[in-house]
Each structure stands twice: as C-alpha cells, then as structure tokens.
Short mmCIF file of C-alpha atoms and ligand atoms in Angstrom, two decimals:
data_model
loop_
_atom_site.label_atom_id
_atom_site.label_comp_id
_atom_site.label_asym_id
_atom_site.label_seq_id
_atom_site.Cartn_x
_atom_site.Cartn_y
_atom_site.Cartn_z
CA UNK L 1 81.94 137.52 68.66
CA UNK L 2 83.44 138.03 72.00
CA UNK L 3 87.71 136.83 71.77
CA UNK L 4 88.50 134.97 75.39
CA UNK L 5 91.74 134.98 77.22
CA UNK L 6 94.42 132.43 76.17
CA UNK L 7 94.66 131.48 79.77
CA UNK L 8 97.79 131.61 81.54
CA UNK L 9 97.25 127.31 82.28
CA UNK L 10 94.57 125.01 80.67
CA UNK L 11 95.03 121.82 82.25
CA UNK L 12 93.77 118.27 81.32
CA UNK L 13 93.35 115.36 83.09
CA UNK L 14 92.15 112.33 82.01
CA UNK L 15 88.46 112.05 80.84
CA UNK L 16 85.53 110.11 82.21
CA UNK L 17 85.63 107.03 80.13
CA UNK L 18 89.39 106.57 81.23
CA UNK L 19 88.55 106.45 84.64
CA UNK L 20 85.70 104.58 84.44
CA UNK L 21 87.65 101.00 85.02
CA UNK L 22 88.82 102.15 87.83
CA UNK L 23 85.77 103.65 89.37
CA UNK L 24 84.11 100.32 88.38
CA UNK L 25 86.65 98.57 91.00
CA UNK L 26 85.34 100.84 93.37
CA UNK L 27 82.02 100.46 92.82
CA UNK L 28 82.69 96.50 92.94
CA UNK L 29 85.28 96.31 95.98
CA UNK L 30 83.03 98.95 97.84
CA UNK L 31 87.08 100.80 99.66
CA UNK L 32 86.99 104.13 99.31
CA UNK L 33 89.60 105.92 101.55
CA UNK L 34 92.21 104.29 103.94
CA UNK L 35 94.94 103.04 101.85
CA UNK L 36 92.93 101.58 99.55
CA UNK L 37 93.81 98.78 96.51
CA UNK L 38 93.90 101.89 93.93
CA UNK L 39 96.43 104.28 96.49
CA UNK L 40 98.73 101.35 96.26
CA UNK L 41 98.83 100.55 92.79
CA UNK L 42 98.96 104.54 92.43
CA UNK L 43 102.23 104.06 94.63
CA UNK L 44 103.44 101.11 93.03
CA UNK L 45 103.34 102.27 89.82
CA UNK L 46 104.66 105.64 90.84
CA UNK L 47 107.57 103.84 92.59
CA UNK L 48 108.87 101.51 89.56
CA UNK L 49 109.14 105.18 87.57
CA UNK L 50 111.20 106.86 89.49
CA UNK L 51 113.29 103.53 89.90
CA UNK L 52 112.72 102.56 93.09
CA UNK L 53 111.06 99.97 95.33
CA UNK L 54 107.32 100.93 96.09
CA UNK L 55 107.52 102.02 99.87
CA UNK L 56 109.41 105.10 98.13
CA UNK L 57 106.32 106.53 97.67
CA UNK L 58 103.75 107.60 100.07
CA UNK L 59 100.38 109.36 98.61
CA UNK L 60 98.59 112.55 100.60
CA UNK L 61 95.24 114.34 99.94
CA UNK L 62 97.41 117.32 98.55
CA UNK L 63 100.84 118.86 97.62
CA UNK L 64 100.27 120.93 100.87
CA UNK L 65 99.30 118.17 103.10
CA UNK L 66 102.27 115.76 101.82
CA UNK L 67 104.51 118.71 102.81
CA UNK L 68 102.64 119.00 106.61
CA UNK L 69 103.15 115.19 107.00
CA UNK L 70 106.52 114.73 105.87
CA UNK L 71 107.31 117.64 108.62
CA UNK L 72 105.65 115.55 111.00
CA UNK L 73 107.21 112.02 110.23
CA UNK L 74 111.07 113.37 109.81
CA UNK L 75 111.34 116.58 112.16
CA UNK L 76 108.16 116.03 114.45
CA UNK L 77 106.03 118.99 115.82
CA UNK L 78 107.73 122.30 116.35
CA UNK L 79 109.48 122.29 119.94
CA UNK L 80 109.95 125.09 122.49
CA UNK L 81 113.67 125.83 121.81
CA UNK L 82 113.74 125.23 118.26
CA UNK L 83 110.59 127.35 117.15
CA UNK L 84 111.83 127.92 113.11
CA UNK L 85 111.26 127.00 110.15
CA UNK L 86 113.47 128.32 107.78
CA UNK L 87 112.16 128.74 104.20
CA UNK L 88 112.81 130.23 100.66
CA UNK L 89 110.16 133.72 100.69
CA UNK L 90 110.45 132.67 96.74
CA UNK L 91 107.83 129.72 96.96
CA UNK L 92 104.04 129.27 96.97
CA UNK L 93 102.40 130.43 100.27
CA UNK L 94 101.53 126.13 100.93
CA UNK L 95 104.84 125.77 102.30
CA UNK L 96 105.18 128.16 105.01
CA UNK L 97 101.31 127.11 105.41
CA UNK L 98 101.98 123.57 105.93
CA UNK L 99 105.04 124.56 108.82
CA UNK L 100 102.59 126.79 110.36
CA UNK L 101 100.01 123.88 110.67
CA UNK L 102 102.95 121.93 112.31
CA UNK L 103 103.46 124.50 114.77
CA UNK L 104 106.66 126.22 113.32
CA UNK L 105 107.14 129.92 112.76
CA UNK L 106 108.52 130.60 109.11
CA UNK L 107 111.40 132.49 109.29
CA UNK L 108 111.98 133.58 106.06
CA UNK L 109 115.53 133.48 103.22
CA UNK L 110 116.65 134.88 100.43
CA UNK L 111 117.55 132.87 97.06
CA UNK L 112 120.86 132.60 94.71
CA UNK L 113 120.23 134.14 91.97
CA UNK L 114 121.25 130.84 89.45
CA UNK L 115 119.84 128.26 91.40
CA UNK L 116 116.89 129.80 92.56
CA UNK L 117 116.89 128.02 95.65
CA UNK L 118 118.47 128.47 99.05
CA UNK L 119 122.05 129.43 99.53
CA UNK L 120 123.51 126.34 101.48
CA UNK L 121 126.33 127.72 102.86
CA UNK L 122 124.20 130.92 104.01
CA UNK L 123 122.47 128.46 105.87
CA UNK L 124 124.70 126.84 107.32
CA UNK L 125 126.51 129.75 108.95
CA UNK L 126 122.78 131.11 109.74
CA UNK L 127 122.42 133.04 113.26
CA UNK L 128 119.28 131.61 113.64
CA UNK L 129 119.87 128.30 113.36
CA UNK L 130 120.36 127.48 116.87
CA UNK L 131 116.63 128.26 117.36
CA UNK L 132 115.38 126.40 113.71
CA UNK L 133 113.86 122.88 113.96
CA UNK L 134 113.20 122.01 110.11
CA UNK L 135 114.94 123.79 107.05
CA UNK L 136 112.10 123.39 104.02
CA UNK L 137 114.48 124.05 100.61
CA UNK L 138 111.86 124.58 97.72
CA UNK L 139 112.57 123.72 93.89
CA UNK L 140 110.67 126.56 92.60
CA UNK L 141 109.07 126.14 89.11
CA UNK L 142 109.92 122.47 89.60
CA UNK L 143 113.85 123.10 89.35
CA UNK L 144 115.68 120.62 91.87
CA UNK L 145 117.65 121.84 94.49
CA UNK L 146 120.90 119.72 94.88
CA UNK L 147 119.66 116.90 97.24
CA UNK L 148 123.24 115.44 97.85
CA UNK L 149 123.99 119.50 99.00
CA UNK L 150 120.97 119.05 101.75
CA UNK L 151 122.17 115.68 103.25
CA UNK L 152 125.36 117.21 103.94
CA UNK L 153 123.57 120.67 104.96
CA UNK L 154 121.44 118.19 107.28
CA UNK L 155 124.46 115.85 108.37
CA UNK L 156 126.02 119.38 109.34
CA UNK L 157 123.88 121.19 111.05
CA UNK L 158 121.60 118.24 112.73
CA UNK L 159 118.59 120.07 111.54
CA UNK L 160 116.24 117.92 109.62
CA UNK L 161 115.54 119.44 105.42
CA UNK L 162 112.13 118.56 103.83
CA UNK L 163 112.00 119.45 100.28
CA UNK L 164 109.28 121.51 98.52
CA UNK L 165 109.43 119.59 95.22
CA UNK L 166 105.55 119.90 94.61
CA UNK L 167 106.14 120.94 90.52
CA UNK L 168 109.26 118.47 90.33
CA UNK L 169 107.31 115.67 88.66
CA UNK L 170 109.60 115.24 85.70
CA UNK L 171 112.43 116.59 87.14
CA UNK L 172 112.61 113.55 89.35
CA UNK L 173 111.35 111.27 86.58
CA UNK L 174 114.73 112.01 84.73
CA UNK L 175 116.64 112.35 87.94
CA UNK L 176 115.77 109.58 89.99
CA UNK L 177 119.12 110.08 92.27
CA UNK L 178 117.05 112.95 92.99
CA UNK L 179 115.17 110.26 95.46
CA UNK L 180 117.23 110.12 99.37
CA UNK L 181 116.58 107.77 101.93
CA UNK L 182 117.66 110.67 104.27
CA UNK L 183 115.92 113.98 103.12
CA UNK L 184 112.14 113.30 101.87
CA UNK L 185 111.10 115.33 98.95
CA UNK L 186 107.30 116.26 98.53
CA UNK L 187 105.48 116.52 95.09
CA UNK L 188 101.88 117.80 94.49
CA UNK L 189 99.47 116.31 92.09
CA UNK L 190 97.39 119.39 92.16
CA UNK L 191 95.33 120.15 88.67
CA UNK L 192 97.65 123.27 87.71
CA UNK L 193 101.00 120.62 88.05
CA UNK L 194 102.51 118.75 85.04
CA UNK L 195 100.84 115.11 86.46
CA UNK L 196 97.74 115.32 88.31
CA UNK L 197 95.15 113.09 90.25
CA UNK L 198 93.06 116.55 90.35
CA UNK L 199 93.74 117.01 93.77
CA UNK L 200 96.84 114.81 95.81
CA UNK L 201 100.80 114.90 96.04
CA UNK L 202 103.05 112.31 97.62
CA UNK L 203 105.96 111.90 100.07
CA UNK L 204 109.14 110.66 98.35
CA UNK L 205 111.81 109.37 100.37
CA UNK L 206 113.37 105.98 100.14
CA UNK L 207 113.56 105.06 103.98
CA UNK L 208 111.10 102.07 104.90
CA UNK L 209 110.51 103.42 108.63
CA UNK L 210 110.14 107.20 107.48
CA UNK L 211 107.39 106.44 105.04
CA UNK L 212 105.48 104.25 108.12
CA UNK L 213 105.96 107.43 110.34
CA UNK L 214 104.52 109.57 106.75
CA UNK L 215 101.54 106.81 106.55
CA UNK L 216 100.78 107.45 110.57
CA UNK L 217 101.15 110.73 110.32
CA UNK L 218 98.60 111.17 107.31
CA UNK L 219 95.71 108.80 109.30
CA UNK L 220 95.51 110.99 112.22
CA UNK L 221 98.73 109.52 113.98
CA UNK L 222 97.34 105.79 114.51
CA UNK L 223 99.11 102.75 114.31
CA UNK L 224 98.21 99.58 114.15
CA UNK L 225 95.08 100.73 116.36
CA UNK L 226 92.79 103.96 116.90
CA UNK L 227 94.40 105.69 119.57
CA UNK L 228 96.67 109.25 118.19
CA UNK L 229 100.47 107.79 119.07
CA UNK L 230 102.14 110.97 117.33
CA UNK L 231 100.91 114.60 115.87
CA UNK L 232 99.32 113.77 112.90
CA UNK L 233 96.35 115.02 110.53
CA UNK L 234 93.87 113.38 107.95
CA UNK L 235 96.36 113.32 104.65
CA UNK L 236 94.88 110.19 102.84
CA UNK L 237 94.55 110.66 99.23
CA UNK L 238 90.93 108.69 98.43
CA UNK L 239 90.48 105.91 96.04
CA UNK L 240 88.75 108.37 93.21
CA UNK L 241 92.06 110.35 93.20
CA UNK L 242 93.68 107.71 92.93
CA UNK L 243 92.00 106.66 90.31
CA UNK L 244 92.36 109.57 88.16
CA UNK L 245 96.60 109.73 89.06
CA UNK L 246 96.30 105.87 87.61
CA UNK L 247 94.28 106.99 84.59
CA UNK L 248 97.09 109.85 84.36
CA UNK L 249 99.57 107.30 84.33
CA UNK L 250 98.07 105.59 81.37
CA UNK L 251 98.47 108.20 79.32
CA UNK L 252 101.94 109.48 80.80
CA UNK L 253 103.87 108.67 77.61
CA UNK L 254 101.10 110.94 75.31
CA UNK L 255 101.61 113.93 77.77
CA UNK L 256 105.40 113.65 77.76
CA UNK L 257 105.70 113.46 74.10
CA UNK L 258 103.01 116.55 74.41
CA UNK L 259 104.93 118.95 76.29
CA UNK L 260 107.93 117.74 74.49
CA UNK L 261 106.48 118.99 71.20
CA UNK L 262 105.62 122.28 73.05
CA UNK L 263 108.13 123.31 74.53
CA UNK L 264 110.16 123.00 71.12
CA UNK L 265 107.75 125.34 69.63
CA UNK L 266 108.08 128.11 71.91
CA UNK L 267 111.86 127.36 71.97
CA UNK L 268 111.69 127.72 67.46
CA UNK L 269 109.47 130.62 67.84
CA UNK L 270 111.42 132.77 70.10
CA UNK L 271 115.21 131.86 68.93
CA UNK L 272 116.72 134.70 67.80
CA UNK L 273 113.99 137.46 68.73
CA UNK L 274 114.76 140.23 70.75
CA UNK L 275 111.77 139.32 73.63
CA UNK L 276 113.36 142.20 76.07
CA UNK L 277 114.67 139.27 78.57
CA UNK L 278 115.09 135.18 78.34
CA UNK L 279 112.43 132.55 78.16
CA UNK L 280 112.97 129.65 81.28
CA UNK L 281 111.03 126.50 80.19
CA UNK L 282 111.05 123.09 80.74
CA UNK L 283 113.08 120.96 80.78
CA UNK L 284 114.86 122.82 83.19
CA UNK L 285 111.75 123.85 84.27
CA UNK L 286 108.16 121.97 84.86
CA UNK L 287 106.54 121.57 81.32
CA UNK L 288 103.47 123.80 83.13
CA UNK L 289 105.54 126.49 82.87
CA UNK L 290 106.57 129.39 80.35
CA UNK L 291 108.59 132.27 82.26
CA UNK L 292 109.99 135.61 80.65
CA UNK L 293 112.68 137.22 82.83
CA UNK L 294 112.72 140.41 81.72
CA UNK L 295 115.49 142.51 81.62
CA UNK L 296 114.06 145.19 84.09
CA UNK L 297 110.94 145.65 86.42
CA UNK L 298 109.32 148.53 84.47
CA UNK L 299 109.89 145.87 81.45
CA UNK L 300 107.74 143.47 82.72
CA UNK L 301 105.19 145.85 83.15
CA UNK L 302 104.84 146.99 80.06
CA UNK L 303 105.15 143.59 78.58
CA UNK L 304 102.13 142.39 80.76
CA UNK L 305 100.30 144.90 80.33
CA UNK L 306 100.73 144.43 76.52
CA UNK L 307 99.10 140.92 77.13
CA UNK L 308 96.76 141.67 78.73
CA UNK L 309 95.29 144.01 76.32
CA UNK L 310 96.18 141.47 73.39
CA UNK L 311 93.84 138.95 75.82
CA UNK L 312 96.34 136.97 77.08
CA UNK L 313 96.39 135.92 80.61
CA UNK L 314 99.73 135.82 82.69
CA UNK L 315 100.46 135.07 86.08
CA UNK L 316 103.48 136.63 89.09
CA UNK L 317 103.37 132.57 90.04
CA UNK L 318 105.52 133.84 93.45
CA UNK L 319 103.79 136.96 93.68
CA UNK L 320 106.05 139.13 95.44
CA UNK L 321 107.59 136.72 97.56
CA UNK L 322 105.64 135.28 100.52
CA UNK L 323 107.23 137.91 103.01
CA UNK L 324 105.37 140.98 101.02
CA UNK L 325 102.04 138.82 101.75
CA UNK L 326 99.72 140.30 104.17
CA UNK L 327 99.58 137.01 106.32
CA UNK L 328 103.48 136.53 106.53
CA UNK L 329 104.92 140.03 106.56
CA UNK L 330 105.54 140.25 110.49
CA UNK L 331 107.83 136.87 110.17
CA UNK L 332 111.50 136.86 110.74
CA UNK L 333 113.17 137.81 107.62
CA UNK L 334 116.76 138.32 105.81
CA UNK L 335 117.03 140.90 103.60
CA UNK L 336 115.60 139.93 100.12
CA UNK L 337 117.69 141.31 97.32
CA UNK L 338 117.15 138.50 94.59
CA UNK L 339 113.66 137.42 95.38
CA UNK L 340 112.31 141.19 95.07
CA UNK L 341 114.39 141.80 92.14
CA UNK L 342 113.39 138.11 90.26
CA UNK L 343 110.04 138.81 91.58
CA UNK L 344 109.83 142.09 89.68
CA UNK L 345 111.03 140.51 86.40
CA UNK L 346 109.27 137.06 86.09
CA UNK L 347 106.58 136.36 84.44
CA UNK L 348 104.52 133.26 83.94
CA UNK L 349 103.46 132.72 80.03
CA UNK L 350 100.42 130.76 78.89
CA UNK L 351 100.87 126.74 78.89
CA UNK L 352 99.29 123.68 78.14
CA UNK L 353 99.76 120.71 76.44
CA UNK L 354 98.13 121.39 73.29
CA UNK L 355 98.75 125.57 73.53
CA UNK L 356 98.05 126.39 69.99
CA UNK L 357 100.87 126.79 67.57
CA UNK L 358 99.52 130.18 66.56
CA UNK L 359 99.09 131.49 70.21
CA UNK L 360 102.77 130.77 70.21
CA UNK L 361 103.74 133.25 68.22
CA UNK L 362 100.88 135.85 68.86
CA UNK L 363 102.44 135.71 72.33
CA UNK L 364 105.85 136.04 70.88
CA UNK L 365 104.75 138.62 68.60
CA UNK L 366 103.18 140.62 71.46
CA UNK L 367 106.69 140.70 74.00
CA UNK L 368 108.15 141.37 71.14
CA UNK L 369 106.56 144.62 70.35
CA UNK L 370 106.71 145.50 73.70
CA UNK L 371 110.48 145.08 73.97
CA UNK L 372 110.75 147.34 70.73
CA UNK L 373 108.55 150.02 72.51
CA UNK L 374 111.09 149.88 75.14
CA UNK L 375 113.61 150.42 72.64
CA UNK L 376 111.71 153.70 71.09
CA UNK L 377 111.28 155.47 74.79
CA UNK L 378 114.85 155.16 75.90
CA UNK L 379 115.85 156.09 72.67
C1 LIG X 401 101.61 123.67 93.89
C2 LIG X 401 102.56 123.97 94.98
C3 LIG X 401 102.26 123.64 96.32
C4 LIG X 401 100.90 123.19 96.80
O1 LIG X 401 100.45 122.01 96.33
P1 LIG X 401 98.87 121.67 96.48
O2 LIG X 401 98.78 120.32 95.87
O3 LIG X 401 98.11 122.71 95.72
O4 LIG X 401 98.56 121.67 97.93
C5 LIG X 401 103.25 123.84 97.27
N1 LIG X 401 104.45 124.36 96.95
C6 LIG X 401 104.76 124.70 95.68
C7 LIG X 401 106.12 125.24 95.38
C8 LIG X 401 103.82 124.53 94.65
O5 LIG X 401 104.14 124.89 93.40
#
C-alpha cells in the first residue's frame, strides 16, 4: 500500500445536502448574481456576528478582489503624484496584486519582529510618503494589526490604510472593536481560510457611504444606472457562494468547537518538548494555521526536510517575502532584516479541523528528532 502525504491543509466546507436549501431558493427565485437575496442574508448574518449593523459588511468574488475594491472606494485610483503603495513584503502576493490592478506601484516594508506587521512609527516618518497614495497594513497569519494605531497613522499622515485581514476571520469574531468606520479591513473566504464560501471575501468597515462606494466599485462603478461613474471592476460574490458562506454559517459553532479541540492537542502534544523553536497557533493565530519558528535557518531545513521524507507536507506560506518574487523584485524596497530572517525560520505545519490525533504527534515526533539531530552535529 502506497502511504499519502498528511497535507499541509485539508479543508472542508459544507456538503451538498447542506446547501441544497439554499440552491433550491435559487432555483425557485431564478437571481443569481447582482446582490442577490442570499449575498444579503450572507451579509446580514455576517454583520450581527461581528456586532454590528448589516451595511458593515460588503461581500466580493474573492479575498483579492475585496482588497482591489476597498482601494477603490476609500483611496480611489492611483494618482500622478502619489504613485505608492506601501505594503508589508511579509504577505501573500494578492495584496500587492490587488494595488497593482488599481494602478499603484508597491513599494515595499519591512516588519517588527513581535507584531509581525508594519512598524507605525517607521511609517510615519517614511521618505516616501510624500509620493504614497494608500498604506495596505496586512495581519499576516490572521494576527490583527492594531486598528486604533492605523486611524491615528491615517489621521496623521492623510494617507488613506486598507487592511489585509483576509485570514482574520476569528480574530475579528472575538475582536469586534477590530471593526472602524474609518479604516476598512478586508477578509477572504477563500477554501484554504478558517470560514469559506469556496471562493469570496468581504469589505468590513462600518461607514454607510464607504460600503455604497465598495458596492459601486465591485459592479463595474455604476450607480443607480449603467453608465461607469468611478474606477471600478466586477467584484460581486454570486448567489451559489453565497450560499455555501450561509451553509458555513450553519455549522459555524461545530467548526469553532473543532479547531478549538485542535489546537489544544497540538498545544498537549508539544508542551514541554524540545521542537528546536516555538509553535504559533491559533488563537493568536487563524485556526488554519500551525507554524514552527525555528531557532535558525539551517534548522528549518533540516526539520522540513525531515517531513518531507516522513510524508508530511509543509508549506513557506510567505515564501520569501514578496520582494524575492520574480514579478516584484524591481519594486522600491527598504531593507528587509526581519522578513528574510522570519522567512528563513517559519514553517507552516499540517491543519485541519479533524487533523488526526495521531498525526499530531507523528509530526511532533518527527521535529523532534530533527531538533535532537541538531543537537548531535553541533555537539
Ligand atoms: C488568502 C489571502 C489573500 C487572498 O485571498 P483570496 O480570497 O485567495 O483572493 C490575500 N492576502 C492574504 C494575506 C491572504 O492570506
């Protein structure tokens, strides 16, 4: 018998006959796309979670695209004088995507080394902030930046923040200040995040006339007719997506309790064990992620390569950064100290919500042996 890799995700979303309602009302009401009944009960119901009344929430057809529109409703189109976007390089390559697609060139920062995200006051005092039109903060892994830190980094400097939250989900569940009516915050609802409507992601930002500037912005810049008013793209999450984020919704309280149970077995499993770094996991963390920071570069090699041969699939999330990618690597930069040295030393574990017990601790058992091997050669 062949063994397969214990992949490095194994997401779930909700299966046909938990749908099906929903597709029914479809079938019935005959509104697929444009804002349809299902989009706003997705919203609605999205809305009263995080605590807040339902124009809170706008949907998109992805994390990416919610980040693209949310550019486009608060900062507007990239102008001649104010060309840059300045952005984490420790992030997924949809974010300096998503500027690109709204003309901007990413100019690219390093991170603090506790927070993982950017260094406010850096930015503040930044030389090239003269010349930057939208400042896109990222809470990498799903870890929050402090939002009351960006208002005043916004009020100060007049440039408009837009926050990266795509793998925030919980975090702004059980942070719902998290939520400003002055900086929007974008989540994605792709398949690999902790909630998912397969594909889809949403604008969260609690000002009324914002969100109609998100919703016109998302429908090719219309409003209230067919002529383009403003820049603007086709962002609309459809009615089946919808669907499946409801159906996801359903069983929200399952999942939690899920990861929950989880996350407390890797924590039990690795307490006390000499892993050759720490473990990062929810819930400071997304629950769709397992990370070993490992006490040294060469470290982490050896401990994936360990994996791997023990079949067990891990991931660089961040790669190395999204300035060391082929694409971005002619972009204004800073120097990168802590992104290329957390780059070097993170790596992403298996998850899911029902990761076997026992791959648990084979997982444990293999870092394990690799940190001892460690041990042996610099002995
Ligand atoms: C997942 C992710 C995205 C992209 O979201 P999609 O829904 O796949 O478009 C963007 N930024 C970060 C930090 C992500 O983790």
């Amino acid at each position: 018998m062949t063994q397969s890799f214990i992949p490095v995700f194994r997401p779930a979303l909700p299966k046909g006959p938990e749908i099906a309602p929903y597709i029914a009302e479809i079938d019935t009401r005959r509104h697929y796309t444009n804002r349809g009944p299902l989009v706003e009960r997705l919203e609605a119901r999205l809305a009263a979670l995080f605590g807040l009344r339902e124009h809170a929430v706008r949907t998109a057809s992805s994390g990416t695209s919610a980040i693209e529109v949310a550019i486009l409703a608060h900062a507007g189109a990239a102008k001649a004088e104010r060309p840059l976007a300045l952005i984490p390089s420790f992030t997924f390559a949809a974010t300096a995507l998503a500027a690109e697609r709204c003309g901007y060139q990413p100019f690219f920062l390093d991170i603090d080394g506790n927070s993982w995200t950017l260094d406010h006051e850096r930015v503040a005092r930044h030389p090239v902030l003269a010349r930057t039109g939208v400042i896109l903060p990222v809470a990498p892994f799903g870890v929050l930046p402090d939002m009351r830190a960006l208002e005043a980094l916004q009020d100060a400097t007049g440039v408009p923040v837009v926050v990266d939250a795509a793998a925030a989900f919980e975090a702004v569940v059980s942070a719902q200040a998290a939520i400003s009516d002055r900086v929007p915050l974008t989540l994605s609802f792709h398949a690999t995040k902790s909630f998912s409507s397969g594909e889809g992601g949403a604008v969260l930002w609690n000002d009324p006339r914002g969100q109609a500037r998100v919703v016109q912005s998302a429908n090719f810049g219309f409003f209230h007719s067919r002529e383009a008013r403003v820049p603007g793209t086709n962002a609309k999450l459809s009615e089946y997506h919808a669907a499946v984020g409801l159906a996801m919704l359903d069983g929200l309280a399952q999942r939690r309790a899920d990861w929950l149970r989880v996350a407390s077995l890797w924590r039990a499993h690795s307490s006390g064990r000499d892993l050759g770094g720490r473990l990062h996991l929810s819930p400071r963390l997304s629950s769709a992620y397992v990370l070993l920071e490992t006490e040294s570069p060469r470290q982490m090699e050896r401990t994936e390569a360990h994996l791997y041969t023990g079949l067990v699939e891990t991931r660089r999330w961040y790669e190395g950064g999204l300035h060391m990618q082929p694409h971005f690597t002619t972009r204004g930069r800073d120097p990168m100290p802590m992104t290329e040295s957390l780059s070097e030393r993170l790596l992403g574990l298996p998850m899911a919500h029902d990761l076997d017990e026992k791959h648990i601790i084979f997982i444990l058992d293999r870092i394990a042996e690799a940190a001892s091997t460690s041990l042996r050669d610099t002995a």
